[in-house]
Coordinates of C-alpha atoms and ligand atoms in Angstrom, one line a residue:
X481 CA 0.2 0.1 -0.3
X482 CA 1.3 3.5 -1.4
X483 CA -1.1 5.6 0.8
X484 CA -1.2 5.4 4.6
X485 CA -3.0 8.1 6.9
X486 CA -0.3 10.8 7.8
X487 CA -0.1 13.4 10.3
X488 CA 2.4 16.6 10.1
X489 CA 3.8 16.0 13.2
X490 CA 5.6 12.8 12.3
X491 CA 7.3 14.7 9.3
X492 CA 9.6 15.6 12.4
X493 CA 11.1 12.2 13.2
X494 CA 13.1 9.8 12.5
X495 CA 13.2 10.2 8.3
X496 CA 14.0 6.2 6.7
X497 CA 14.3 6.4 2.4
X498 CA 10.8 4.7 3.5
X499 CA 9.5 6.9 6.0
X500 CA 7.4 8.7 3.2
X501 CA 4.8 5.7 3.1
X502 CA 3.3 6.8 6.0
X503 CA 2.4 9.9 4.3
X504 CA -0.1 11.1 1.7
X505 CA 1.4 10.3 -1.6
X506 CA -0.2 12.0 -4.5
X507 CA 0.2 11.3 -8.3
X508 CA 1.0 7.5 -7.3
X509 CA -0.7 4.9 -10.0
X510 CA -2.5 1.9 -8.2
X511 CA -0.6 -0.8 -9.2
X512 CA -2.8 -4.0 -9.1
X513 CA 0.0 -6.5 -8.1
X514 CA 1.6 -5.5 -4.8
X515 CA 4.0 -9.1 -4.8
X516 CA 5.0 -8.0 -8.2
X517 CA 6.0 -4.7 -6.9
X518 CA 7.7 -5.7 -4.2
X519 CA 10.4 -8.1 -6.0
X520 CA 11.0 -4.9 -8.9
X521 CA 12.0 -2.5 -6.3
X522 CA 14.3 -5.5 -4.2
X523 CA 15.8 -6.3 -7.7
X524 CA 16.5 -2.8 -8.4
X525 CA 18.5 -2.1 -4.7
X526 CA 20.2 -4.5 -6.7
X527 CA 21.4 -2.8 -8.9
X528 CA 23.9 0.2 -10.2
X529 CA 23.8 3.0 -9.2
X530 CA 23.5 6.0 -11.9
X531 CA 26.0 8.3 -10.5
X532 CA 28.1 8.9 -7.2
X533 CA 28.0 11.0 -4.6
X534 CA 31.1 12.4 -5.4
X535 CA 29.5 13.9 -8.7
X536 CA 26.3 15.1 -6.4
X537 CA 28.4 16.7 -4.5
X538 CA 30.5 18.7 -7.0
X539 CA 26.9 20.0 -8.3
X540 CA 25.6 20.6 -5.1
X541 CA 28.2 23.5 -4.9
X542 CA 28.1 24.5 -8.6
X543 CA 24.3 25.9 -7.6
X544 CA 25.5 27.4 -4.4
X545 CA 27.7 29.2 -6.7
X546 CA 25.2 30.1 -9.2
X547 CA 22.7 31.2 -5.9
X548 CA 25.8 34.1 -5.3
X549 CA 25.8 35.0 -9.4
X550 CA 29.1 33.2 -10.0
X551 CA 27.5 30.4 -12.4
X552 CA 24.5 30.4 -14.3
X553 CA 22.5 27.1 -14.3
X554 CA 21.3 25.4 -17.9
X555 CA 18.2 22.5 -17.3
X556 CA 16.6 21.2 -20.0
X557 CA 15.0 18.4 -22.1
X558 CA 11.5 17.0 -22.5
X559 CA 9.0 16.8 -20.8
X560 CA 8.9 13.2 -20.8
X561 CA 11.7 11.0 -22.1
X562 CA 10.4 7.7 -23.9
X563 CA 12.1 4.6 -23.8
X564 CA 11.9 3.8 -28.0
X565 CA 13.6 7.6 -28.4
X566 CA 16.6 6.6 -26.0
X567 CA 18.3 6.6 -29.4
X568 CA 21.9 8.0 -30.9
X569 CA 20.7 11.0 -33.1
X570 CA 17.9 11.8 -30.5
X571 CA 20.3 11.8 -27.2
X572 CA 23.1 13.6 -29.5
X573 CA 20.5 16.1 -30.7
X574 CA 19.6 17.3 -27.5
X575 CA 23.1 17.7 -26.1
X576 CA 24.6 19.7 -29.0
X577 CA 21.0 22.4 -28.5
X578 CA 22.3 22.4 -24.4
X579 CA 25.9 22.4 -26.1
X580 CA 25.3 25.6 -28.1
X581 CA 23.3 27.3 -25.9
X582 CA 25.9 27.5 -23.0
X583 CA 28.3 28.0 -25.5
X584 CA 25.7 31.7 -26.2
X585 CA 25.7 32.0 -22.6
X586 CA 28.7 31.4 -21.4
X587 CA 30.4 34.2 -24.0
X588 CA 26.8 36.4 -23.0
X589 CA 26.9 36.3 -20.0
X590 CA 30.7 35.9 -18.9
X591 CA 29.8 33.1 -16.3
X592 CA 30.7 29.2 -16.2
X593 CA 27.2 27.4 -17.2
X594 CA 25.8 24.2 -15.1
X595 CA 24.0 22.3 -17.8
X596 CA 22.1 19.6 -16.6
X597 CA 19.0 17.7 -18.8
X598 CA 15.9 16.6 -17.9
X599 CA 17.5 13.2 -18.7
X600 CA 18.2 9.6 -17.7
X601 CA 14.8 8.9 -16.2
X602 CA 12.3 11.8 -16.9
X603 CA 9.9 9.1 -17.2
X604 CA 6.8 9.9 -14.5
X605 CA 4.5 12.2 -15.1
X606 CA 2.1 14.1 -13.1
X607 CA -1.5 14.1 -14.4
X608 CA -4.5 16.3 -13.4
X609 CA -6.9 13.5 -13.6
X610 CA -6.4 9.7 -11.9
X611 CA -8.7 8.8 -15.7
X612 CA -9.0 8.8 -19.0
X613 CA -12.2 9.0 -20.7
X614 CA -12.9 8.1 -24.3
X615 CA -15.3 6.7 -26.7
X616 CA -17.2 5.7 -23.4
X617 CA -14.6 3.8 -21.4
X618 CA -12.9 5.2 -18.5
X619 CA -9.3 4.1 -18.1
X620 CA -6.1 5.2 -16.2
X621 CA -3.7 7.7 -17.3
X622 CA -0.6 8.3 -19.0
X623 CA 1.7 8.8 -16.2
X624 CA 5.0 8.6 -18.4
X625 CA 6.2 5.1 -19.4
X626 CA 7.9 3.9 -16.4
X627 CA 4.1 3.5 -15.4
X628 CA 1.9 2.5 -18.6
X629 CA 1.9 3.4 -22.1
X630 CA 0.6 6.7 -24.1
X631 CA -1.9 4.5 -26.6
X632 CA -5.7 4.3 -25.1
X633 CA -6.4 1.0 -24.5
X634 CA -6.7 -1.6 -21.4
X635 CA -3.1 -3.3 -21.0
X636 CA -1.2 -0.1 -23.1
X637 CA -2.7 1.7 -20.2
X638 CA -2.6 -1.0 -16.6
X639 CA 0.6 0.5 -14.6
X640 CA 3.2 -2.6 -14.9
X641 CA 5.8 -2.3 -12.2
X642 CA 8.2 -4.2 -14.2
X643 CA 8.8 -0.8 -16.4
X644 CA 11.0 0.3 -13.6
X645 CA 13.3 -2.2 -14.4
X646 CA 13.3 -0.8 -18.1
X647 CA 13.4 2.7 -16.7
X648 CA 16.5 2.0 -14.8
X649 CA 18.1 0.1 -18.5
X650 CA 17.1 3.0 -20.7
X651 CA 18.7 6.0 -18.2
X652 CA 21.7 4.0 -17.9
X653 CA 21.8 3.5 -21.7
X654 CA 21.0 7.2 -22.2
X655 CA 23.5 8.6 -19.6
X656 CA 26.6 6.2 -20.7
X657 CA 26.1 7.3 -23.9
X658 CA 25.9 11.2 -22.5
X659 CA 29.3 11.0 -20.8
X660 CA 31.2 9.2 -23.2
X661 CA 30.5 12.2 -25.8
X662 CA 30.8 14.9 -23.3
X663 CA 34.4 12.9 -22.2
X664 CA 35.4 12.1 -26.1
X665 CA 35.8 15.2 -28.0
X666 CA 32.1 15.8 -28.6
X667 CA 31.9 19.3 -27.2
X668 CA 35.5 20.0 -28.9
X669 CA 35.2 23.3 -30.8
X670 CA 38.3 22.1 -32.9
X671 CA 35.1 19.5 -34.9
X672 CA 33.1 22.0 -36.7
X673 CA 30.0 19.2 -37.2
X674 CA 28.9 19.0 -34.0
X675 CA 28.6 22.9 -33.8
X676 CA 27.1 22.9 -36.7
X677 CA 23.2 24.5 -37.2
X678 CA 21.3 22.4 -39.3
X679 CA 18.2 23.0 -37.7
X680 CA 18.5 26.6 -38.0
X681 CA 17.1 27.9 -40.7
X682 CA 16.8 32.4 -39.2
X683 CA 19.6 33.8 -41.2
X684 CA 20.4 36.3 -38.1
X685 CA 20.6 34.0 -35.5
X686 CA 22.6 31.3 -37.3
X687 CA 25.5 34.9 -37.9
X688 CA 25.2 35.8 -34.6
X689 CA 25.6 31.9 -33.5
X690 CA 28.3 31.5 -36.1
X691 CA 30.1 34.6 -35.0
X692 CA 30.9 33.0 -31.5
X693 CA 32.0 30.4 -32.7
X694 CA 34.0 31.9 -34.9
X695 CA 35.4 34.6 -32.0
X696 CA 35.7 31.6 -29.2
X697 CA 37.8 29.5 -31.8
X698 CA 40.5 32.2 -32.7
X699 CA 40.8 32.8 -28.3
X700 CA 41.5 29.1 -28.8
X701 CA 43.8 28.7 -31.3
X702 CA 45.7 32.2 -29.6
X703 CA 45.8 30.4 -26.8
X704 CA 47.5 27.1 -28.0
X705 CA 49.6 29.2 -30.5
X706 CA 51.5 31.5 -27.6
X707 CA 51.7 28.5 -25.1
X708 CA 52.6 25.8 -27.5
X709 CA 50.6 23.2 -26.2
X710 CA 46.8 21.9 -26.9
X711 CA 44.5 23.9 -23.9
X712 CA 43.2 21.0 -21.3
X713 CA 39.7 20.2 -21.1
X714 CA 38.0 22.7 -23.6
X715 CA 37.0 19.0 -25.4
X716 CA 35.6 17.8 -22.8
X717 CA 32.0 19.0 -20.9
X718 CA 30.1 17.7 -18.2
X719 CA 26.5 16.8 -17.7
X720 CA 24.7 16.8 -14.7
X721 CA 21.0 14.8 -15.3
X722 CA 18.0 15.6 -13.3
X723 CA 14.1 14.0 -13.2
X724 CA 10.9 14.5 -11.3
X725 CA 11.0 12.4 -8.1
X726 CA 7.6 11.7 -8.6
X727 CA 6.9 7.3 -8.7
X728 CA 8.8 7.2 -5.0
X729 CA 9.1 3.2 -4.8
X730 CA 11.5 3.9 -7.6
X731 CA 13.1 7.1 -6.1
X732 CA 13.4 4.4 -2.5
X733 CA 15.1 1.4 -4.6
X734 CA 18.1 4.1 -5.5
X735 CA 18.5 5.9 -1.9
X736 CA 21.5 4.6 -0.6
X737 CA 23.7 4.9 2.1
X738 CA 27.5 6.2 1.4
X739 CA 30.0 7.0 3.2
X740 CA 31.4 6.8 7.0
X741 CA 29.1 9.3 8.1
X742 CA 26.1 6.9 6.1
X743 CA 24.4 9.7 4.7
X744 CA 21.3 9.0 2.4
X745 CA 21.7 10.0 -1.7
X746 CA 19.6 9.4 -4.4
X747 CA 22.1 7.7 -6.9
X748 CA 19.1 7.3 -9.9
X749 CA 19.7 11.2 -10.8
X750 CA 22.2 14.1 -9.8
X751 CA 19.5 16.3 -8.9
X752 CA 15.6 15.4 -8.6
X753 CA 13.4 17.9 -8.5
X754 CA 9.7 17.7 -7.0
X755 CA 6.7 19.1 -8.6
X756 CA 3.9 22.1 -8.2
X757 CA 1.7 19.1 -7.6
X758 CA 3.9 16.8 -4.8
X759 CA 5.7 20.1 -3.2
X760 CA 2.5 19.9 -0.5
X761 CA 4.7 19.6 3.4
X762 CA 2.6 17.4 4.9
X763 CA 3.0 15.1 1.8
X764 CA 4.8 11.7 0.9
X765 CA 7.3 13.6 -1.9
X766 CA 8.2 16.2 0.8
X767 CA 8.8 13.6 3.5
X768 CA 10.7 11.5 0.8
X769 CA 13.1 14.5 -0.3
X770 CA 14.0 15.9 2.8
X771 CA 16.2 13.3 4.1
X772 CA 18.8 12.7 0.6
X773 CA 21.7 14.3 0.3
X774 CA 21.2 14.7 -3.1
X775 CA 20.1 19.3 -4.5
X776 CA 16.4 19.2 -4.6
X777 CA 15.0 21.0 -6.9
X778 CA 10.9 22.3 -6.6
X779 CA 8.6 23.8 -8.2
X780 CA 6.7 26.8 -7.4
X781 CA 3.9 28.5 -8.6
X782 CA 0.4 30.2 -8.0
X783 CA -1.3 29.8 -4.7
X784 CA 2.4 29.4 -2.7
X785 CA 2.1 31.9 0.0
X786 CA 5.6 32.9 1.5
X787 CA 4.7 31.9 4.9
X788 CA 4.5 28.2 3.4
X789 CA 7.9 28.8 1.3
X790 CA 9.3 29.2 4.1
X791 CA 8.1 26.5 6.4
X792 CA 8.4 24.1 3.2
X793 CA 12.3 25.4 2.8
X794 CA 12.6 24.6 6.5
X795 CA 11.6 21.4 6.5
X796 CA 13.5 20.3 3.9
X797 CA 17.1 21.8 4.6
X798 CA 17.0 23.2 7.9
X799 CA 20.2 23.8 8.1
X800 CA 20.2 26.3 5.5
X801 CA 22.4 24.6 3.4
X802 CA 23.6 26.6 0.0
X803 CA 22.9 24.8 -3.2
X804 CA 20.7 22.8 -1.4
X805 CA 17.1 24.1 -2.8
X806 CA 16.5 25.3 -6.2
X807 CA 13.2 26.7 -6.2
X808 CA 12.1 27.0 -9.9
X809 CA 9.1 29.1 -10.1
X810 CA 6.9 28.9 -12.6
X811 CA 3.7 31.5 -13.0
X812 CA 3.4 32.5 -16.5
X813 CA 3.4 35.3 -17.9
X814 CA 0.2 37.5 -16.8
X815 CA 0.8 36.3 -12.7
X816 CA 4.6 36.4 -12.5
X817 CA 5.0 40.2 -11.8
X818 CA 2.2 39.7 -8.5
X819 CA 3.1 36.5 -7.5
X820 CA 7.1 36.1 -7.4
X821 CA 8.1 39.3 -5.4
X822 CA 6.0 38.8 -1.9
X823 CA 8.0 35.0 -2.2
X824 CA 11.4 36.6 -2.8
X825 CA 11.1 38.6 -0.1
X826 CA 9.9 36.0 2.3
X827 CA 12.7 34.5 1.4
X828 CA 14.6 37.1 2.0
X829 CA 13.5 38.5 5.2
X830 CA 14.6 34.3 6.6
X831 CA 17.7 34.9 5.4
X832 CA 17.0 30.9 3.2
X833 CA 20.0 30.1 0.9
X834 CA 18.0 29.7 -2.2
X835 CA 18.7 28.9 -6.1
X836 CA 16.2 30.8 -7.8
X837 CA 15.4 30.1 -11.6
X838 CA 12.5 30.4 -13.8
X839 CA 10.5 27.9 -15.3
X840 CA 8.8 30.3 -18.2
X841 CA 7.3 27.1 -19.7
X842 CA 4.8 25.5 -17.5
X843 CA 2.8 28.2 -16.9
X844 CA 2.0 29.5 -20.4
X845 CA 0.8 26.2 -21.2
X846 CA -2.7 27.2 -23.4
X847 CA -4.6 24.7 -25.7
X848 CA -5.5 26.3 -29.2
X849 CA -8.5 25.8 -31.2
X850 CA -8.1 22.2 -32.6
X851 CA -7.2 21.4 -29.2
X852 CA -3.8 21.2 -29.6
X853 CA -1.7 21.4 -26.1
X854 CA 0.9 24.8 -26.7
X855 CA 3.1 27.4 -25.8
X856 CA 3.8 31.1 -27.2
X857 CA 7.1 31.9 -27.3
X858 CA 6.2 35.1 -26.8
X859 CA 5.0 34.0 -23.2
X860 CA 7.5 32.4 -22.7
X861 CA 10.4 34.8 -23.4
X862 CA 7.9 37.8 -21.6
X863 CA 7.7 35.3 -18.1
X864 CA 11.4 34.9 -18.3
X865 CA 12.3 38.9 -19.0
X866 CA 9.7 39.6 -15.9
X867 CA 11.7 37.1 -14.0
X868 CA 15.2 38.9 -14.2
X869 CA 13.3 42.4 -13.6
X870 CA 11.3 41.0 -10.6
X871 CA 14.9 39.8 -8.6
X872 CA 16.5 42.8 -9.7
X873 CA 14.2 45.2 -8.1
X874 CA 14.3 43.0 -5.8
X875 CA 17.4 43.2 -5.1
X876 CA 18.1 38.9 -6.3
X877 CA 19.1 36.9 -8.2
X878 CA 18.3 34.8 -10.9
X879 CA 21.0 32.1 -11.1
X880 CA 19.5 29.9 -13.9
X881 CA 16.6 28.4 -16.2
X882 CA 14.8 25.1 -16.8
X883 CA 13.2 24.9 -20.2
X884 CA 11.2 21.9 -21.9
X885 CA 13.3 21.7 -25.0
X886 CA 14.5 18.8 -27.8
X887 CA 17.0 19.0 -30.7
X888 CA 14.5 17.9 -32.6
X889 CA 12.9 19.9 -35.0
X890 CA 9.7 20.1 -33.8
X891 CA 6.3 22.0 -34.3
X892 CA 4.6 22.0 -31.1
X893 CA 5.5 25.7 -29.5
X894 CA 4.1 28.6 -31.1
X895 CA 6.5 31.7 -33.3
X896 CA 10.0 32.5 -32.3
X897 CA 11.9 33.7 -35.4
X898 CA 10.6 30.6 -37.9
X899 CA 7.1 32.3 -37.3
X900 CA 5.4 28.8 -36.2
X901 CA 1.5 29.3 -36.1
X902 CA -1.3 27.2 -35.8
X903 CA -1.7 25.9 -38.9
X904 CA 2.2 24.5 -38.5
X905 CA 1.1 22.3 -35.4
X906 CA -0.1 19.2 -36.5
X907 CA 3.3 19.2 -38.6
X908 CA 6.0 17.8 -36.2
X909 CA 3.8 17.6 -33.3
X910 CA 5.9 14.3 -31.4
X911 CA 5.2 15.1 -27.6
X912 CA 2.9 12.8 -25.8
X913 CA 2.3 15.8 -22.7
X914 CA 4.2 19.0 -22.4
X915 CA 5.0 20.9 -25.9
X916 CA 8.8 21.9 -26.2
X917 CA 10.5 24.8 -27.9
X918 CA 12.4 23.0 -31.0
X919 CA 16.1 23.3 -31.3
X920 CA 16.0 27.3 -33.4
X921 CA 13.9 28.2 -30.7
X922 CA 15.7 27.1 -27.7
X923 CA 18.8 28.8 -29.2
X924 CA 16.6 31.8 -29.7
X925 CA 15.8 31.9 -25.6
X926 CA 19.7 31.5 -24.9
X927 CA 20.6 34.9 -27.4
X928 CA 17.4 36.5 -25.6
X929 CA 18.3 35.9 -22.1
X930 CA 22.0 37.2 -23.2
X931 CA 20.7 40.4 -24.7
X932 CA 18.6 40.7 -21.7
X933 CA 20.9 40.7 -19.2
X934 CA 22.8 43.3 -21.3
X935 CA 20.6 45.8 -21.1
X936 CA 20.3 45.1 -17.6
X937 CA 23.7 45.2 -16.8
X938 CA 24.0 49.0 -19.5
X939 CA 20.9 50.4 -17.5
X940 CA 22.5 50.1 -13.8
X941 CA 25.3 52.0 -15.3
X942 CA 23.5 53.9 -17.0
Ligands
LIG696 C1 7.2 19.7 -15.4 O1 8.2 19.9 -14.9 O2 7.0 19.0 -16.5 C2 6.3 19.4 -14.8 C3 5.0 19.2 -14.6 O3 5.8 20.3 -13.8 P1 5.1 21.6 -13.0 O4 5.3 20.8 -11.6 O5 6.1 22.9 -12.3 O6 3.7 21.6 -13.8
LIG697 CO1 6.2 19.9 -19.1

């Protein structure tokens, strides 16, 4: 049984990797076969982990630096990964877009970028409704490939515990390839084929980008000429993985005690986050997350008050450890100006250490006339620009961005330099869940971040 009665007083009691089972767990599937569920968890508990505590600690330090404006966090990837999209081109195209965006950001912001993918484990999805009806039939909603399949059929929609094993295997395959690419020169600027912009059609974007690549290359060649040695490490690049820690039995299975002090780490990912629907202070997700050492992302949006947020952070990060908490705000372009400032002030008043980042995707989802779910580039950009302004006005720092994007040439979000309109949506719409920025739109957003930061700097000087 995943859901049991709870009371908030229990939350201060001893934590263990399965203490969440005494709390109400939102967004969990109802698995019919409890015995099989137990067997799967036991099997996963024996598997090698996907990441190490050292990597996790290093990421936490980098996130702490981002909270002070010394780094910038770029977190991005699919809304939900699919098992059947665990393919070399899809993985490398996604990395390419993240690399290209980070190049623009490093160059434009003059800051090191922390790259975190929504990948190698982003298989579980929260849904607004447990059940879905079609043609008079009612079946469980699709909750991501780790739970069931999207096709509308009795068999496909039945939550199957063994899918957790497949999720682990696909995460391992993806991460293995990502690590190999990162170590193996994929990011070397001297291999222009990895930096080309096959997906960008818009000329000004293309030439702005090429200008950056050329000047970095020139600088590299200059440095190598004067030192007569190759510059170390420019060909290596690190990516961290992240996913929503939603399906708690899976997260529990990868929670391992490490080191002399026996601290518990979730070793299925570097950076788990909890979503807007599971950030309830009395809920099982908060109970689980409070006891692991990993840096934690928390989605925050409309409806959250300052005192609620402060109480949540005191529960999850009682020692106020820098780098431990990343607040990922997702208000929507029309609500951020009103919703964000009270939260920033509450955090400042209590002197809590957090990294603020903006997710300009999830508050800007809409359904257009033909019933397709989309997001408008101009609303995404507007929320992001407002986030920079609100933080500056509150004397706070926006230290990163959280995006849903893909390296594939999809038509899921409207607008951008390519001017995608409603009639384009059906041409290459692939997402089973939320609409993602395509490569061109994602790169355009990176340039927009740089432009906004520059304008703000000039304004300050001016
Ligand atoms: C998501 O990031 O895919 C998501 C479901 O976000 P949120 O929890 O902010 O709605
Ligand atoms: Co999403």
